mmCIF file of C-alpha atoms and ligand atoms in Angstrom:
data_model
loop_
_atom_site.group_PDB
_atom_site.id
_atom_site.type_symbol
_atom_site.label_atom_id
_atom_site.label_comp_id
_atom_site.label_asym_id
_atom_site.label_seq_id
_atom_site.Cartn_x
_atom_site.Cartn_y
_atom_site.Cartn_z
ATOM 1 C CA UNK A 1 -0.566 24.274 3.465
ATOM 2 C CA UNK A 2 1.166 21.657 5.829
ATOM 3 C CA UNK A 3 1.138 18.158 4.943
ATOM 4 C CA UNK A 4 2.093 15.164 6.844
ATOM 5 C CA UNK A 5 2.917 11.776 5.131
ATOM 6 C CA UNK A 6 2.173 8.747 7.247
ATOM 7 C CA UNK A 7 4.026 5.753 6.405
ATOM 8 C CA UNK A 8 2.570 2.369 7.754
ATOM 9 C CA UNK A 9 5.580 0.081 7.917
ATOM 10 C CA UNK A 10 4.809 -2.317 10.672
ATOM 11 C CA UNK A 11 3.573 -5.278 8.652
ATOM 12 C CA UNK A 12 5.528 -8.616 8.583
ATOM 13 C CA UNK A 13 7.549 -10.122 5.692
ATOM 14 C CA UNK A 14 5.872 -13.432 5.854
ATOM 15 C CA UNK A 15 4.400 -13.156 2.330
ATOM 16 C CA UNK A 16 7.871 -11.993 1.078
ATOM 17 C CA UNK A 17 9.250 -15.336 2.633
ATOM 18 C CA UNK A 18 11.636 -13.131 5.111
ATOM 19 C CA UNK A 19 11.726 -13.297 8.732
ATOM 20 C CA UNK A 20 12.462 -9.454 9.134
ATOM 21 C CA UNK A 21 9.517 -7.126 8.703
ATOM 22 C CA UNK A 22 8.722 -6.171 5.261
ATOM 23 C CA UNK A 23 9.946 -2.496 5.466
ATOM 24 C CA UNK A 24 13.349 -3.704 6.411
ATOM 25 C CA UNK A 25 13.907 -6.097 3.505
ATOM 26 C CA UNK A 26 16.363 -4.574 1.113
ATOM 27 C CA UNK A 27 16.195 -3.805 -2.643
ATOM 28 C CA UNK A 28 19.398 -2.526 -4.342
ATOM 29 C CA UNK A 29 21.087 -2.656 -1.089
ATOM 30 C CA UNK A 30 18.584 -0.451 0.915
ATOM 31 C CA UNK A 31 15.553 -1.056 3.220
ATOM 32 C CA UNK A 32 11.938 -0.464 1.489
ATOM 33 C CA UNK A 33 11.426 2.016 4.367
ATOM 34 C CA UNK A 34 14.744 3.989 3.143
ATOM 35 C CA UNK A 35 13.451 3.913 -0.355
ATOM 36 C CA UNK A 36 9.942 5.183 0.632
ATOM 37 C CA UNK A 37 11.349 7.965 2.427
ATOM 38 C CA UNK A 38 13.885 9.103 -0.277
ATOM 39 C CA UNK A 39 10.667 9.448 -2.478
ATOM 40 C CA UNK A 40 8.634 11.486 -0.111
ATOM 41 C CA UNK A 41 11.258 13.656 0.677
ATOM 42 C CA UNK A 42 12.265 14.125 -3.074
ATOM 43 C CA UNK A 43 8.819 14.991 -3.831
ATOM 44 C CA UNK A 44 8.993 17.935 -1.364
ATOM 45 C CA UNK A 45 5.188 17.582 -0.435
ATOM 46 C CA UNK A 46 5.679 16.742 3.140
ATOM 47 C CA UNK A 47 6.381 18.903 6.222
ATOM 48 C CA UNK A 48 6.048 15.953 8.505
ATOM 49 C CA UNK A 49 6.777 12.047 7.889
ATOM 50 C CA UNK A 50 5.288 9.832 10.613
ATOM 51 C CA UNK A 51 6.625 6.251 10.216
ATOM 52 C CA UNK A 52 4.539 3.279 12.158
ATOM 53 C CA UNK A 53 7.276 0.674 12.471
ATOM 54 C CA UNK A 54 7.082 -2.635 14.428
ATOM 55 C CA UNK A 55 7.402 -2.016 18.080
ATOM 56 C CA UNK A 56 10.633 -3.558 18.480
ATOM 57 C CA UNK A 57 11.997 -2.260 15.254
ATOM 58 C CA UNK A 58 11.470 1.708 16.180
ATOM 59 C CA UNK A 59 15.159 2.313 16.920
ATOM 60 C CA UNK A 60 16.180 0.357 13.610
ATOM 61 C CA UNK A 61 13.608 2.539 11.788
ATOM 62 C CA UNK A 62 15.198 5.471 13.517
ATOM 63 C CA UNK A 63 18.640 4.521 12.215
ATOM 64 C CA UNK A 64 17.156 4.066 8.724
ATOM 65 C CA UNK A 65 15.667 7.891 8.998
ATOM 66 C CA UNK A 66 19.353 9.029 10.105
ATOM 67 C CA UNK A 67 20.668 7.236 6.939
ATOM 68 C CA UNK A 68 18.233 8.977 4.559
ATOM 69 C CA UNK A 69 18.835 12.327 6.307
ATOM 70 C CA UNK A 70 22.728 11.954 5.737
ATOM 71 C CA UNK A 71 22.329 11.058 1.922
ATOM 72 C CA UNK A 72 20.167 14.163 1.547
ATOM 73 C CA UNK A 73 22.520 16.334 3.451
ATOM 74 C CA UNK A 74 25.520 14.940 1.523
ATOM 75 C CA UNK A 75 23.711 15.648 -1.782
ATOM 76 C CA UNK A 76 22.305 12.182 -2.290
ATOM 77 C CA UNK A 77 18.604 11.285 -2.064
ATOM 78 C CA UNK A 78 17.094 10.181 -5.184
ATOM 79 C CA UNK A 79 18.203 13.416 -7.154
ATOM 80 C CA UNK A 80 15.233 15.354 -8.160
ATOM 81 C CA UNK A 81 15.554 18.394 -5.783
ATOM 82 C CA UNK A 82 19.090 18.349 -5.840
ATOM 83 C CA UNK A 83 19.671 16.453 -2.720
ATOM 84 C CA UNK A 84 21.336 18.836 -0.258
ATOM 85 C CA UNK A 85 19.324 20.814 2.560
ATOM 86 C CA UNK A 86 20.094 23.972 0.849
ATOM 87 C CA UNK A 87 18.814 23.101 -2.490
ATOM 88 C CA UNK A 88 16.347 25.389 -4.126
ATOM 89 C CA UNK A 89 13.079 23.290 -3.902
ATOM 90 C CA UNK A 90 10.562 25.865 -5.131
ATOM 91 C CA UNK A 91 8.488 25.008 -8.077
ATOM 92 C CA UNK A 92 9.273 21.503 -9.077
ATOM 93 C CA UNK A 93 7.253 19.366 -11.599
ATOM 94 C CA UNK A 94 4.190 19.932 -13.387
ATOM 95 C CA UNK A 95 1.509 22.594 -12.541
ATOM 96 C CA UNK A 96 1.223 21.760 -8.937
ATOM 97 C CA UNK A 97 -1.276 23.362 -6.872
ATOM 98 C CA UNK A 98 0.797 23.197 -3.761
ATOM 99 C CA UNK A 99 3.071 26.217 -4.351
ATOM 100 C CA UNK A 100 5.954 25.509 -2.085
ATOM 101 C CA UNK A 101 8.219 22.567 -1.862
ATOM 102 C CA UNK A 102 9.561 21.628 1.518
ATOM 103 C CA UNK A 103 13.628 21.361 1.501
ATOM 104 C CA UNK A 104 14.937 17.957 2.727
ATOM 105 C CA UNK A 105 16.545 19.451 5.685
ATOM 106 C CA UNK A 106 13.246 20.991 6.997
ATOM 107 C CA UNK A 107 11.145 17.827 6.869
ATOM 108 C CA UNK A 108 10.204 16.508 10.325
ATOM 109 C CA UNK A 109 10.521 12.733 10.553
ATOM 110 C CA UNK A 110 8.903 10.823 13.621
ATOM 111 C CA UNK A 111 8.877 7.152 14.278
ATOM 112 C CA UNK A 112 6.072 5.573 16.448
ATOM 113 C CA UNK A 113 5.466 2.119 17.333
ATOM 114 C CA UNK A 114 2.819 0.495 14.811
ATOM 115 C CA UNK A 115 0.035 -2.135 15.941
ATOM 116 C CA UNK A 116 -1.381 -5.452 15.099
ATOM 117 C CA UNK A 117 -3.433 -4.346 12.045
ATOM 118 C CA UNK A 118 -2.772 -1.677 9.410
ATOM 119 C CA UNK A 119 -5.682 0.548 10.434
ATOM 120 C CA UNK A 120 -4.369 0.755 13.957
ATOM 121 C CA UNK A 121 -0.966 1.411 12.640
ATOM 122 C CA UNK A 122 -2.244 4.429 10.744
ATOM 123 C CA UNK A 123 -4.228 5.592 13.821
ATOM 124 C CA UNK A 124 -1.079 5.630 15.857
ATOM 125 C CA UNK A 125 0.740 7.603 13.303
ATOM 126 C CA UNK A 126 -2.045 9.839 13.106
ATOM 127 C CA UNK A 127 -1.986 10.621 16.668
ATOM 128 C CA UNK A 128 1.626 11.581 16.305
ATOM 129 C CA UNK A 129 0.927 13.969 13.282
ATOM 130 C CA UNK A 130 0.365 17.290 15.021
ATOM 131 C CA UNK A 131 -2.308 19.294 13.084
ATOM 132 C CA UNK A 132 -1.421 19.196 9.226
ATOM 133 C CA UNK A 133 -4.028 20.484 6.588
ATOM 134 C CA UNK A 134 -3.432 17.447 4.476
ATOM 135 C CA UNK A 135 -2.738 13.958 5.390
ATOM 136 C CA UNK A 136 -1.249 11.251 2.777
ATOM 137 C CA UNK A 137 -1.122 7.852 3.757
ATOM 138 C CA UNK A 138 1.625 5.619 1.818
ATOM 139 C CA UNK A 139 2.495 2.083 2.389
ATOM 140 C CA UNK A 140 6.184 1.262 2.854
ATOM 141 C CA UNK A 141 5.423 -1.677 0.770
ATOM 142 C CA UNK A 142 5.104 0.555 -2.407
ATOM 143 C CA UNK A 143 8.780 1.772 -1.912
ATOM 144 C CA UNK A 144 9.554 2.738 -5.394
ATOM 145 C CA UNK A 145 6.668 4.931 -5.832
ATOM 146 C CA UNK A 146 7.809 7.976 -8.184
ATOM 147 C CA UNK A 147 8.118 11.335 -6.379
ATOM 148 C CA UNK A 148 5.495 12.631 -9.109
ATOM 149 C CA UNK A 149 2.681 10.524 -7.645
ATOM 150 C CA UNK A 150 3.122 12.406 -4.409
ATOM 151 C CA UNK A 151 2.837 15.554 -6.392
ATOM 152 C CA UNK A 152 -0.506 14.564 -8.206
ATOM 153 C CA UNK A 153 -1.992 13.428 -5.069
ATOM 154 C CA UNK A 154 -1.347 16.469 -2.867
ATOM 155 C CA UNK A 155 -2.065 18.719 -5.773
ATOM 156 C CA UNK A 156 -5.613 17.302 -6.146
ATOM 157 C CA UNK A 157 -6.162 17.551 -2.242
ATOM 158 C CA UNK A 158 -4.807 21.061 -2.276
ATOM 159 C CA UNK A 159 -7.280 21.954 -5.144
ATOM 160 C CA UNK A 160 -10.342 20.775 -2.760
ATOM 161 C CA UNK A 161 -10.784 17.118 -3.034
ATOM 162 C CA UNK A 162 -11.324 15.436 0.208
ATOM 163 C CA UNK A 163 -9.975 12.009 -0.684
ATOM 164 C CA UNK A 164 -7.613 11.096 -3.616
ATOM 165 C CA UNK A 165 -6.318 7.876 -4.829
ATOM 166 C CA UNK A 166 -3.735 7.018 -7.402
ATOM 167 C CA UNK A 167 -5.241 4.369 -9.656
ATOM 168 C CA UNK A 168 -4.336 1.890 -12.717
ATOM 169 C CA UNK A 169 -6.573 0.344 -15.159
ATOM 170 C CA UNK A 170 -7.412 -3.327 -14.511
ATOM 171 C CA UNK A 171 -5.617 -5.586 -16.890
ATOM 172 C CA UNK A 172 -6.791 -8.923 -15.931
ATOM 173 C CA UNK A 173 -10.346 -10.210 -16.534
ATOM 174 C CA UNK A 174 -11.867 -10.261 -13.091
ATOM 175 C CA UNK A 175 -14.623 -12.632 -11.915
ATOM 176 C CA UNK A 176 -16.290 -12.925 -8.543
ATOM 177 C CA UNK A 177 -16.266 -16.283 -6.775
ATOM 178 C CA UNK A 178 -19.368 -17.631 -5.235
ATOM 179 C CA UNK A 179 -19.265 -17.321 -1.350
ATOM 180 C CA UNK A 180 -19.157 -21.304 -0.716
ATOM 181 C CA UNK A 181 -17.536 -23.748 -3.008
ATOM 182 C CA UNK A 182 -20.046 -26.143 -4.695
ATOM 183 C CA UNK A 183 -19.741 -30.010 -4.679
ATOM 184 C CA UNK A 184 -20.287 -31.276 -8.290
ATOM 185 C CA UNK A 185 -20.778 -34.801 -9.465
ATOM 186 C CA UNK A 186 -17.955 -36.050 -11.586
ATOM 187 C CA UNK A 187 -17.816 -38.430 -14.486
ATOM 188 C CA UNK A 188 -15.484 -41.388 -14.179
ATOM 189 C CA UNK A 189 -12.986 -39.875 -16.466
ATOM 190 C CA UNK A 190 -13.353 -36.228 -15.219
ATOM 191 C CA UNK A 191 -9.944 -34.616 -14.318
ATOM 192 C CA UNK A 192 -11.008 -32.162 -11.606
ATOM 193 C CA UNK A 193 -9.336 -34.385 -8.777
ATOM 194 C CA UNK A 194 -5.645 -35.410 -8.669
ATOM 195 C CA UNK A 195 -5.481 -39.097 -9.965
ATOM 196 C CA UNK A 196 -5.489 -41.596 -7.047
ATOM 197 C CA UNK A 197 -2.191 -43.138 -6.296
ATOM 198 C CA UNK A 198 -1.928 -46.268 -8.234
ATOM 199 C CA UNK A 199 -2.204 -48.732 -5.297
ATOM 200 C CA UNK A 200 -5.564 -47.363 -4.282
ATOM 201 C CA UNK A 201 -8.819 -48.538 -6.098
ATOM 202 C CA UNK A 202 -10.650 -46.297 -8.401
ATOM 203 C CA UNK A 203 -12.930 -43.852 -6.674
ATOM 204 C CA UNK A 204 -16.669 -45.124 -6.447
ATOM 205 C CA UNK A 205 -19.003 -44.128 -9.168
ATOM 206 C CA UNK A 206 -20.976 -40.745 -8.624
ATOM 207 C CA UNK A 207 -18.048 -39.231 -6.518
ATOM 208 C CA UNK A 208 -18.002 -35.400 -6.277
ATOM 209 C CA UNK A 209 -15.440 -32.529 -6.275
ATOM 210 C CA UNK A 210 -15.414 -29.297 -4.559
ATOM 211 C CA UNK A 211 -15.095 -26.435 -7.093
ATOM 212 C CA UNK A 212 -15.000 -22.840 -6.974
ATOM 213 C CA UNK A 213 -17.857 -21.532 -9.149
ATOM 214 C CA UNK A 214 -17.395 -17.991 -10.827
ATOM 215 C CA UNK A 215 -19.780 -15.215 -11.762
ATOM 216 C CA UNK A 216 -18.823 -13.121 -14.815
ATOM 217 C CA UNK A 217 -20.554 -9.894 -13.680
ATOM 218 C CA UNK A 218 -17.586 -7.619 -13.135
ATOM 219 C CA UNK A 219 -17.033 -5.020 -15.899
ATOM 220 C CA UNK A 220 -13.299 -4.743 -16.154
ATOM 221 C CA UNK A 221 -13.507 -1.269 -17.932
ATOM 222 C CA UNK A 222 -14.930 0.333 -14.938
ATOM 223 C CA UNK A 223 -12.564 -1.388 -12.314
ATOM 224 C CA UNK A 224 -9.528 0.320 -11.148
ATOM 225 C CA UNK A 225 -6.252 -0.883 -9.265
ATOM 226 C CA UNK A 226 -6.029 1.268 -6.222
ATOM 227 C CA UNK A 227 -2.283 2.291 -4.944
ATOM 228 C CA UNK A 228 -0.861 4.703 -2.327
ATOM 229 C CA UNK A 229 -0.188 7.369 -1.340
ATOM 230 C CA UNK A 230 -3.816 8.301 -0.685
ATOM 231 C CA UNK A 231 -4.404 11.832 0.099
ATOM 232 C CA UNK A 232 -7.043 13.258 2.373
ATOM 233 C CA UNK A 233 -8.248 16.637 4.014
ATOM 234 C CA UNK A 234 -6.671 15.938 7.452
ATOM 235 C CA UNK A 235 -10.109 16.437 9.284
ATOM 236 C CA UNK A 236 -11.961 14.029 6.864
ATOM 237 C CA UNK A 237 -9.318 11.265 7.585
ATOM 238 C CA UNK A 238 -9.605 11.589 11.358
ATOM 239 C CA UNK A 239 -13.434 11.491 10.919
ATOM 240 C CA UNK A 240 -13.116 8.247 8.880
ATOM 241 C CA UNK A 241 -11.005 6.554 11.507
ATOM 242 C CA UNK A 242 -13.100 7.644 14.433
ATOM 243 C CA UNK A 243 -16.230 6.351 12.701
ATOM 244 C CA UNK A 244 -14.590 3.064 11.867
ATOM 245 C CA UNK A 245 -13.339 2.734 15.775
ATOM 246 C CA UNK A 246 -16.936 3.180 16.571
ATOM 247 C CA UNK A 247 -18.185 0.413 14.025
ATOM 248 C CA UNK A 248 -15.376 -2.138 15.537
ATOM 249 C CA UNK A 249 -16.536 -1.122 19.106
ATOM 250 C CA UNK A 250 -20.186 -1.983 18.382
ATOM 251 C CA UNK A 251 -19.813 -4.813 15.873
ATOM 252 C CA UNK A 252 -16.633 -6.393 16.856
ATOM 253 C CA UNK A 253 -15.520 -9.269 14.499
ATOM 254 C CA UNK A 254 -18.617 -8.204 12.323
ATOM 255 C CA UNK A 255 -17.128 -4.867 11.385
ATOM 256 C CA UNK A 256 -16.382 -4.555 7.639
ATOM 257 C CA UNK A 257 -12.983 -5.171 6.596
ATOM 258 C CA UNK A 258 -10.784 -2.122 5.886
ATOM 259 C CA UNK A 259 -7.735 -2.695 3.439
ATOM 260 C CA UNK A 260 -7.184 1.032 2.789
ATOM 261 C CA UNK A 261 -7.865 4.514 4.137
ATOM 262 C CA UNK A 262 -9.916 5.653 1.044
ATOM 263 C CA UNK A 263 -12.410 2.941 1.760
ATOM 264 C CA UNK A 264 -12.981 4.298 5.296
ATOM 265 C CA UNK A 265 -13.433 7.704 4.042
ATOM 266 C CA UNK A 266 -16.007 6.438 1.360
ATOM 267 C CA UNK A 267 -18.082 5.089 4.016
ATOM 268 C CA UNK A 268 -18.601 8.727 5.290
ATOM 269 C CA UNK A 269 -20.203 9.438 2.024
ATOM 270 C CA UNK A 270 -17.342 11.345 0.799
ATOM 271 C CA UNK A 271 -16.303 10.957 -2.981
ATOM 272 C CA UNK A 272 -13.018 9.351 -3.529
ATOM 273 C CA UNK A 273 -11.544 10.735 -6.727
ATOM 274 C CA UNK A 274 -8.765 9.236 -8.884
ATOM 275 C CA UNK A 275 -5.359 10.702 -10.324
ATOM 276 C CA UNK A 276 -2.890 8.638 -12.368
ATOM 277 C CA UNK A 277 -0.890 5.848 -10.547
ATOM 278 C CA UNK A 278 2.153 4.286 -11.759
ATOM 279 C CA UNK A 279 3.337 0.671 -12.489
ATOM 280 C CA UNK A 280 6.503 1.258 -10.545
ATOM 281 C CA UNK A 281 4.517 2.048 -7.429
ATOM 282 C CA UNK A 282 4.021 -1.888 -7.223
ATOM 283 C CA UNK A 283 3.181 -3.187 -3.795
ATOM 284 C CA UNK A 284 6.207 -5.508 -2.990
ATOM 285 C CA UNK A 285 4.327 -8.464 -1.335
ATOM 286 C CA UNK A 286 5.610 -11.666 -2.921
ATOM 287 C CA UNK A 287 9.221 -12.853 -3.771
ATOM 288 C CA UNK A 288 8.434 -12.007 -7.589
ATOM 289 C CA UNK A 289 7.660 -8.310 -6.638
ATOM 290 C CA UNK A 290 11.135 -8.206 -5.199
ATOM 291 C CA UNK A 291 12.864 -9.311 -8.323
ATOM 292 C CA UNK A 292 11.119 -6.576 -10.278
ATOM 293 C CA UNK A 293 11.771 -3.995 -7.652
ATOM 294 C CA UNK A 294 15.371 -4.719 -7.699
ATOM 295 C CA UNK A 295 15.512 -4.250 -11.497
ATOM 296 C CA UNK A 296 13.724 -1.009 -11.212
ATOM 297 C CA UNK A 297 15.815 0.244 -8.417
ATOM 298 C CA UNK A 298 19.142 -0.769 -10.368
ATOM 299 C CA UNK A 299 17.785 0.861 -13.814
ATOM 300 C CA UNK A 300 17.283 4.185 -11.938
ATOM 301 C CA UNK A 301 20.648 4.053 -10.159
ATOM 302 C CA UNK A 302 22.307 3.824 -13.517
HETATM 303 O O1 C5P B 1 -0.154 -6.129 4.793
HETATM 304 P P1 C5P B 1 -0.479 -5.248 3.805
HETATM 305 O O2 C5P B 1 0.409 -5.772 2.549
HETATM 306 O O3 C5P B 1 -1.892 -4.707 3.384
HETATM 307 O O4 C5P B 1 0.302 -3.907 4.342
HETATM 308 C C1 C5P B 1 0.238 -2.632 3.616
HETATM 309 C C2 C5P B 1 1.100 -1.920 4.459
HETATM 310 O O5 C5P B 1 0.755 -1.653 5.740
HETATM 311 C C3 C5P B 1 2.588 -2.261 4.583
HETATM 312 O O6 C5P B 1 3.348 -1.056 4.208
HETATM 313 C C4 C5P B 1 2.842 -2.705 5.847
HETATM 314 O O7 C5P B 1 4.099 -2.388 6.635
HETATM 315 C C5 C5P B 1 1.929 -1.886 6.767
HETATM 316 N N1 C5P B 1 1.158 -2.483 7.916
HETATM 317 C C6 C5P B 1 1.358 -1.836 9.208
HETATM 318 N N2 C5P B 1 0.930 -2.405 10.251
HETATM 319 C C7 C5P B 1 0.453 -3.585 10.105
HETATM 320 C C8 C5P B 1 0.346 -4.399 8.964
HETATM 321 C C9 C5P B 1 0.620 -3.822 7.915
HETATM 322 O O8 C5P B 1 1.960 -0.871 9.257
HETATM 323 N N3 C5P B 1 -0.233 -4.054 11.368
#
């Protein structure tokens, strides 16, 4: 079975506090894009990889691809498959349903310009993906995802699941916020608003504050944190994107938000099934995530 891994990598680095796009931010001396490509190639699941890079960064992304290729050709990579293009990559970890592993030197890697939103970036990549049996979509932001997660997802799709996501349990208590904040009257000594500066008079009696009201109606035990790579029968993913495009065309801004591909597939009535995710697949989004990612990458390199 042929498998294409799509890597949406066209997002900005704003939340990370960087001016360059997130995929080009470095962890342990290499870009998030390079780390992502390493993991995908090392897993041996991909016949083709399509990277959606920011339009003006396409040639930089191609340079990253060339750097990753050189590492694998020189026996580098992240080690699991022995690196070099001629390494024996059959078999691999676990009881995988996808029988053959793709040798690093045989993986075709294409870079396409991404778009203004993630869904469109995935669609641009899908257009360049050829005709694979399976498509995995993997955010470049989850750069340190262990290769074994790619195996688990691909195995589940190869075994017949139409849509597969890696998940972790919810560790925080989760509550839903009411749609609009409420104004509540405050006692004179209530502490919901900052104290007025000294030179200002006390607020009048009966003043109010806007507060967010929470509803405790979510059962943490039944909730999951959803990661990438998400895997799909290729035809199912194409159908989901076509259907979403139609929804956007007819409803415009009223179309439901789509934060991942499994969400779009689910709207077709397809069951999305779970496999185990991994804490190291963290989505590198805020500066603190970079600190953790740096630590993980260095520990791996020891
Ligand atoms: O913005 P968010 O964190 O959800 O992005 C998830 C992934 O989608 C990132 O890897 C980012 O580079 C990618 N993305 C994209 N095109 C966009 C926005 C995000 O490829 N326009």
